CSV table of C-alpha atoms and ligand atoms in Angstrom, one decimal:
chain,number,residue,atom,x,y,z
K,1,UNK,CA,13.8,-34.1,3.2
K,2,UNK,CA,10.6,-32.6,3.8
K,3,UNK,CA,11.7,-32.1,7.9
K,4,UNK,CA,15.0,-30.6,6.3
K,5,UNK,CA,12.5,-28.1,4.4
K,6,UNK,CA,9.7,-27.5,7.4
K,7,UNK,CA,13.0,-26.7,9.4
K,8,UNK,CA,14.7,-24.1,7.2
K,9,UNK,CA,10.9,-21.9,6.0
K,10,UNK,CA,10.4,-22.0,9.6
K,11,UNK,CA,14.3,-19.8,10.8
K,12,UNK,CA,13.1,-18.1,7.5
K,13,UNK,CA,16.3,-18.9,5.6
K,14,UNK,CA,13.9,-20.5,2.9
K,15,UNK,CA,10.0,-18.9,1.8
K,16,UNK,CA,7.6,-21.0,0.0
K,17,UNK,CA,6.0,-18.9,-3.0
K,18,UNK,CA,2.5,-18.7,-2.4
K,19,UNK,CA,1.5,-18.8,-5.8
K,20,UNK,CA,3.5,-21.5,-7.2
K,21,UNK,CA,4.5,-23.5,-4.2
K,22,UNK,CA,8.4,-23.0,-5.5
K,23,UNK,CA,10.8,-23.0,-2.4
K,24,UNK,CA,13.2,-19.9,-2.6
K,25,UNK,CA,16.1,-19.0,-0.5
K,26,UNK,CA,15.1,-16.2,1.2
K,27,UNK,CA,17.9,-14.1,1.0
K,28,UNK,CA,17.7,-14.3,-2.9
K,29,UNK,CA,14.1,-13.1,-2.4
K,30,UNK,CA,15.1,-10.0,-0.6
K,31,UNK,CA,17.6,-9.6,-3.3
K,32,UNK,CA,14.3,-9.8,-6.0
K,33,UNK,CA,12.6,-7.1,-3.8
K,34,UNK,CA,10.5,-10.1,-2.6
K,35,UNK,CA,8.9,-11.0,-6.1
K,36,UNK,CA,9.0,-15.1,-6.7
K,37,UNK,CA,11.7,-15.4,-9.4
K,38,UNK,CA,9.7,-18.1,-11.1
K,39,UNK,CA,6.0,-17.3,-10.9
K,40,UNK,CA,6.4,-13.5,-10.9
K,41,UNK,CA,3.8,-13.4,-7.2
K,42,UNK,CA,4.9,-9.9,-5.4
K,43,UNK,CA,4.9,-10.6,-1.9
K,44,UNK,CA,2.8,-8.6,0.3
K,45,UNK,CA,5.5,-5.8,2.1
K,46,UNK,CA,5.2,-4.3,5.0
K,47,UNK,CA,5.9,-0.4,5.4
K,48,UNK,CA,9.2,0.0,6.4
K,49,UNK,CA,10.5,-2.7,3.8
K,50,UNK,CA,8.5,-0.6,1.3
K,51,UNK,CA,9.8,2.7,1.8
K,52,UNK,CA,13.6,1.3,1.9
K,53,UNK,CA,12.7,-0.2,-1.6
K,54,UNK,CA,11.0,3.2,-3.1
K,55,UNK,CA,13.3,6.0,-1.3
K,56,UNK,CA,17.0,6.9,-2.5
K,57,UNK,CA,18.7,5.8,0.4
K,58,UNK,CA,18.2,7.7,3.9
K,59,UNK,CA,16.2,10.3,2.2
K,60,UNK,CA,12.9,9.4,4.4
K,61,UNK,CA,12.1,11.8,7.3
K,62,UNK,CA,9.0,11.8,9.1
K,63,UNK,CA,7.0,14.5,9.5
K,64,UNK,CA,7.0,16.5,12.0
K,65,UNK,CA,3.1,16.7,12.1
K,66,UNK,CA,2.6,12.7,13.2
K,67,UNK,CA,4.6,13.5,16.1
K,68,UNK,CA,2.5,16.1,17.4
K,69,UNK,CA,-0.7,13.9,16.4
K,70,UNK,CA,1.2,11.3,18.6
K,71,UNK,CA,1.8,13.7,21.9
K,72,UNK,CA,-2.1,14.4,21.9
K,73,UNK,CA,-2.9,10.9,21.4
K,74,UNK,CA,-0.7,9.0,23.9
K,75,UNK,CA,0.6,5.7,24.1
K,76,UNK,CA,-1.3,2.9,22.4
K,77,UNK,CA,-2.0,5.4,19.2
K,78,UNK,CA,1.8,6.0,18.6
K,79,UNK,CA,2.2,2.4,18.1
K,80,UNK,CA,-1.0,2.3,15.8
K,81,UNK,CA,0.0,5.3,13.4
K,82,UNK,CA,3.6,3.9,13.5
K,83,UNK,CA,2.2,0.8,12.2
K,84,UNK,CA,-0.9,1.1,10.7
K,85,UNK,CA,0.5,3.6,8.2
K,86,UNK,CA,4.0,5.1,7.8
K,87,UNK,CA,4.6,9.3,6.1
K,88,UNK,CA,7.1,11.7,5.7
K,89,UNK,CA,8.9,13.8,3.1
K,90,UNK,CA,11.3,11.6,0.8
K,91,UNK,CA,13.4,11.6,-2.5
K,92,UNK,CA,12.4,9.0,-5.3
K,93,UNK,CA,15.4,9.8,-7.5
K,94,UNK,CA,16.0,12.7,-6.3
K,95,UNK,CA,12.8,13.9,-7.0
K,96,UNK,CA,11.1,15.0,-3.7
K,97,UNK,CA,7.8,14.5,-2.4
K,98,UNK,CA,5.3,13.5,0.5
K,99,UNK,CA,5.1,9.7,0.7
K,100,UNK,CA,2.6,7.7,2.7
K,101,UNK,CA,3.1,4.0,2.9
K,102,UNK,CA,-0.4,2.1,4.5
K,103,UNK,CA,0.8,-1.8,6.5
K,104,UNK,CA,-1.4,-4.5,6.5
K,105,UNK,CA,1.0,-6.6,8.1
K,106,UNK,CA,-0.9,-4.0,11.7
K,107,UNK,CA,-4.5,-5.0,11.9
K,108,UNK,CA,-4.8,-5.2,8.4
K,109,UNK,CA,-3.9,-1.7,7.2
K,110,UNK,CA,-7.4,-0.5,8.2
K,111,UNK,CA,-8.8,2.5,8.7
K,112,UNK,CA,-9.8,4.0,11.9
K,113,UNK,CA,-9.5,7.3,13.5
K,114,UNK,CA,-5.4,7.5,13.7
K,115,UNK,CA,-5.1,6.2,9.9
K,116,UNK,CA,-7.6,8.7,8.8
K,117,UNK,CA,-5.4,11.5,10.7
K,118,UNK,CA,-2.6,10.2,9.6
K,119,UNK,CA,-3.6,10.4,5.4
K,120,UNK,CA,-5.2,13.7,5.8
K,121,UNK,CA,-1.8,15.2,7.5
K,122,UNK,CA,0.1,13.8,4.4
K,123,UNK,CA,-2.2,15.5,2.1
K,124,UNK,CA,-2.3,19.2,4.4
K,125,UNK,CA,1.1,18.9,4.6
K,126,UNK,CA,1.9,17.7,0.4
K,127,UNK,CA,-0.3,20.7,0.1
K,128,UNK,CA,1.7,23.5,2.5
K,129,UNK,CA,5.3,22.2,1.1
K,130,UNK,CA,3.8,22.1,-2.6
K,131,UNK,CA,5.2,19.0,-3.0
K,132,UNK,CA,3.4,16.0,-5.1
K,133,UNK,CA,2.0,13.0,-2.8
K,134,UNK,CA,2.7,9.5,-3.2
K,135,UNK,CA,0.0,6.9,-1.4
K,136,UNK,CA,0.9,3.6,-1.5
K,137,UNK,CA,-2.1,1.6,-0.5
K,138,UNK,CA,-2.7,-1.9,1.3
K,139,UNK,CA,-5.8,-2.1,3.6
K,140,UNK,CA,-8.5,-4.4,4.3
K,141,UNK,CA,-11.0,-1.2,4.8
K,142,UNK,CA,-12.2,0.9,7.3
K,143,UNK,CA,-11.4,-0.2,10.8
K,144,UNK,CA,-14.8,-1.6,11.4
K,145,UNK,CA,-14.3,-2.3,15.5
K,146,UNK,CA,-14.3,1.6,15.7
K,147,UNK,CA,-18.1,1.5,14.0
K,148,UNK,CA,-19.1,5.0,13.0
K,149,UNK,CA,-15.7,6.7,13.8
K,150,UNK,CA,-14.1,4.4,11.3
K,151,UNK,CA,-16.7,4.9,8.7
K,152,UNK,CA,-16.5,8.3,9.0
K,153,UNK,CA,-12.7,8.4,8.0
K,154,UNK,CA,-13.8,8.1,4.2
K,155,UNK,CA,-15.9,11.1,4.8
K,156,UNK,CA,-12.8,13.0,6.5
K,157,UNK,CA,-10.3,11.7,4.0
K,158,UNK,CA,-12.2,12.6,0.9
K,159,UNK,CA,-13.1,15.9,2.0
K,160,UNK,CA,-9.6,16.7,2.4
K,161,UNK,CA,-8.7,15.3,-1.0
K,162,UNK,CA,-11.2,17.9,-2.0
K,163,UNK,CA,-9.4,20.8,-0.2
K,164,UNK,CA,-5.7,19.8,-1.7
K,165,UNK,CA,-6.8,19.0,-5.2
K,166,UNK,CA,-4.2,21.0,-6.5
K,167,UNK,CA,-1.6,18.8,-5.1
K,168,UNK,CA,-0.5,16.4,-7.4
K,169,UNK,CA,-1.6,12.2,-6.4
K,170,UNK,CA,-0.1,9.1,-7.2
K,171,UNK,CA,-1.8,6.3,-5.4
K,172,UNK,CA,-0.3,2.3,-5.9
K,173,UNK,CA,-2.6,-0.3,-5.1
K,174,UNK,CA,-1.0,-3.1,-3.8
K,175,UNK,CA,-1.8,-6.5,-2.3
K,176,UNK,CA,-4.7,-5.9,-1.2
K,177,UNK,CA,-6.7,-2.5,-0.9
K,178,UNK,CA,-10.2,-3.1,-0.1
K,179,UNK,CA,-13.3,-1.6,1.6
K,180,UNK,CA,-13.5,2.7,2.4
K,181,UNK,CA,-9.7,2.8,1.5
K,182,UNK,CA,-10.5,1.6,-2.0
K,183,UNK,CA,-14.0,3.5,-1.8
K,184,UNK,CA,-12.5,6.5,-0.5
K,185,UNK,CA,-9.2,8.9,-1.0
K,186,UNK,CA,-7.5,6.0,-2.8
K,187,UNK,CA,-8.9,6.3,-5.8
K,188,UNK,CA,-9.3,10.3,-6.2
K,189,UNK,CA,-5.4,9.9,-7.4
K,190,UNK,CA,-4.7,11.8,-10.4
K,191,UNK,CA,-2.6,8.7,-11.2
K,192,UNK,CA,-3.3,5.1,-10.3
K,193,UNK,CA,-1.3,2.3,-10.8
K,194,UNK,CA,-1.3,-0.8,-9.2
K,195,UNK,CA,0.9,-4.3,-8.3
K,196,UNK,CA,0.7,-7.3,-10.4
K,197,UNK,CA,-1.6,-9.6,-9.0
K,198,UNK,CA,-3.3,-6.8,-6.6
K,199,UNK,CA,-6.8,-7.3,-5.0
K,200,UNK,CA,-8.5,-4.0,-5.7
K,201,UNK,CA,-12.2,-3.7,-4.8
K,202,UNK,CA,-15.4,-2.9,-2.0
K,203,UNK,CA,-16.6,-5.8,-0.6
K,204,UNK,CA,-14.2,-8.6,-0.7
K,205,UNK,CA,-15.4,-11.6,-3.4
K,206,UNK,CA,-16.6,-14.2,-1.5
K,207,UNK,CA,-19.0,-11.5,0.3
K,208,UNK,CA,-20.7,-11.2,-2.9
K,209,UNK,CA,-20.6,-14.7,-3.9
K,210,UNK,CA,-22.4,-14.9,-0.9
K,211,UNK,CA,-24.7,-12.5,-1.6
K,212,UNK,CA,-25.8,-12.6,-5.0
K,213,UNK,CA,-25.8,-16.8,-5.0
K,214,UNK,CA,-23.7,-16.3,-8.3
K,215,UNK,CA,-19.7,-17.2,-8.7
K,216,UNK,CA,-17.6,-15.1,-9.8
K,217,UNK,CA,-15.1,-15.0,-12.9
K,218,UNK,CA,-11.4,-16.2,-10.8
K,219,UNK,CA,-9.8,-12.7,-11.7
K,220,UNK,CA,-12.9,-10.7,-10.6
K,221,UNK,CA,-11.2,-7.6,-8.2
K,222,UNK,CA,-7.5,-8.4,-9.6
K,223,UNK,CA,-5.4,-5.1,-10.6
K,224,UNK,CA,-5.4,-7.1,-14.6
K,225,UNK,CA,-9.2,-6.9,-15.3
K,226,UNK,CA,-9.3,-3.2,-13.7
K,227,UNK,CA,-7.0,-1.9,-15.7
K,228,UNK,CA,-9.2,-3.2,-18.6
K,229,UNK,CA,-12.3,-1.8,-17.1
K,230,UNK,CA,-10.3,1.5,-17.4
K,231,UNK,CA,-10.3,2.1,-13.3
K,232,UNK,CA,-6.3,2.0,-13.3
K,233,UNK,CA,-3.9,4.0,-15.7
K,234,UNK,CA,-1.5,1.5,-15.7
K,235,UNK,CA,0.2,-1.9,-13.4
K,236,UNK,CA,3.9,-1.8,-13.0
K,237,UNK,CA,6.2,-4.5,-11.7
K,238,UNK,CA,7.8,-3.8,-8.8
K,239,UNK,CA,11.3,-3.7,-9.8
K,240,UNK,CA,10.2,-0.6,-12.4
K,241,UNK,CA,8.1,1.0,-9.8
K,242,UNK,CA,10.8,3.7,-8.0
K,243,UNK,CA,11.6,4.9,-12.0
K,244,UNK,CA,8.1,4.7,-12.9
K,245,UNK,CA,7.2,6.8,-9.8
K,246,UNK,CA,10.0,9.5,-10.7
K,247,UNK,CA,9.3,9.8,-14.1
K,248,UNK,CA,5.9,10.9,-12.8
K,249,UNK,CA,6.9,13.3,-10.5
K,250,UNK,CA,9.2,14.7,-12.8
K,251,UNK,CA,6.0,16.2,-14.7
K,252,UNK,CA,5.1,17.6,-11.1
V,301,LIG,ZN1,6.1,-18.2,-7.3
């Protein structure tokens, strides 16, 4: 039996819940916009899953602007912004706006140079089309192997937060959003909300652990005791998330 199982998670026709250890069929799962039917665990998505599940159907164009970032970058950068981090004008209920949709499936969703172009090209162009801006969020940080030039991308990135404050924010944290993406234009939303279950923080927990010889409480950095610290506005399932999301950019 156990061969039967190992057989059918590995052709991916059954996923083992990482939570509760609950075998699902996976097609049911897709069905569940990958959220474990018994233990309630959101599985981690990557971009293009994520914007089929938010956008009214074929409404997501990219915009024009990473192209042209792509024809002065060349070849290995067009694959990075096209997976690092995914934007374009879309409709959420037929609401319009500028949606940016970070992987971490690519190198961890982190932030270097092409990222950092990327988010501050969805916030010019939110800005120019007066159209609110819709970040969803899952990144392990800054992309450290780029040293400075990645550090420096929370710099650029909040700076041009600064410049489009007038254009309405939603950010949603999901599994996980750490490091300068967390410490940086992620949370200078007007509106956060998050995934059950997120990690939201800096430095990851067992880097403190580490540090300060001390363990911490097992929800430390999860989207629940944020919210009660009053850093998020609110955590929303993610079969509620496309209405919650319109109903906010209806007041937009
Ligand atoms: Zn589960």
């Amino acid at each position: 039996m156990t061969e039967v199982l190992d057989i059918a998670k590995k052709d991916g026709r059954w996923t083992e819940c990482p939570s509760c250890k609950e075998i699902i069929i996976t097609e049911k799962l897709e069905e569940n916009l990958w959220v474990c039917p018994h233990c309630n665990y959101h599985f981690r998505l990557n971009a293009a899953r994520r914007i089929v599940i938010t956008c009214d159907k074929d409404s997501f164009a990219p915009l024009p602007i990473f192209a042209a970032d792509l024809d002065k970058k060349g070849g290995s950068d067009s694959y990075e912004i096209d997976n690092a981090i995914k934007g374009g004008m879309a409709r959420i209920e037929d609401l319009s706006c500028v949606i940016g949709v970070m992987n971490f499936a690519y190198r961890g969703g982190s932030m270097g140079m092409s990222v950092g172009n990327a988010v501050i090209s969805l916030m010019k162009h939110a800005k120019m089309s007066k159209k609110p801006l819709v970040m969803f969020c899952a990144s392990g940080g800054v992309r450290i192997q780029e040293g400075i030039w990645g550090l420096f991308q929370m710099l650029r990135t909040v700076q041009a937060r600064n410049f489009t404050m007038d254009v309405p924010m939603i950010t949603v944290f999901t599994d996980p959003t750490l490091g300068g993406v967390t410490a940086s234009f992620a949370a200078l939303a007007d509106i956060m909300l998050a995934e059950p279950g997120s990690s939201i923080g800096f430095a990851g927990p067992r880097v403190i652990e580490n540090t300060i010889n001390h363990r911490l409480p097992p929800n430390f950095q999860s989207a629940e005791m944020l919210l009660s610290q009053g850093f998020l506005d609110r955590i929303v399932d993610r079969h509620q998330l496309r209405n919650t999301l319109a109903y906010l950019l209806r007041w937009f």
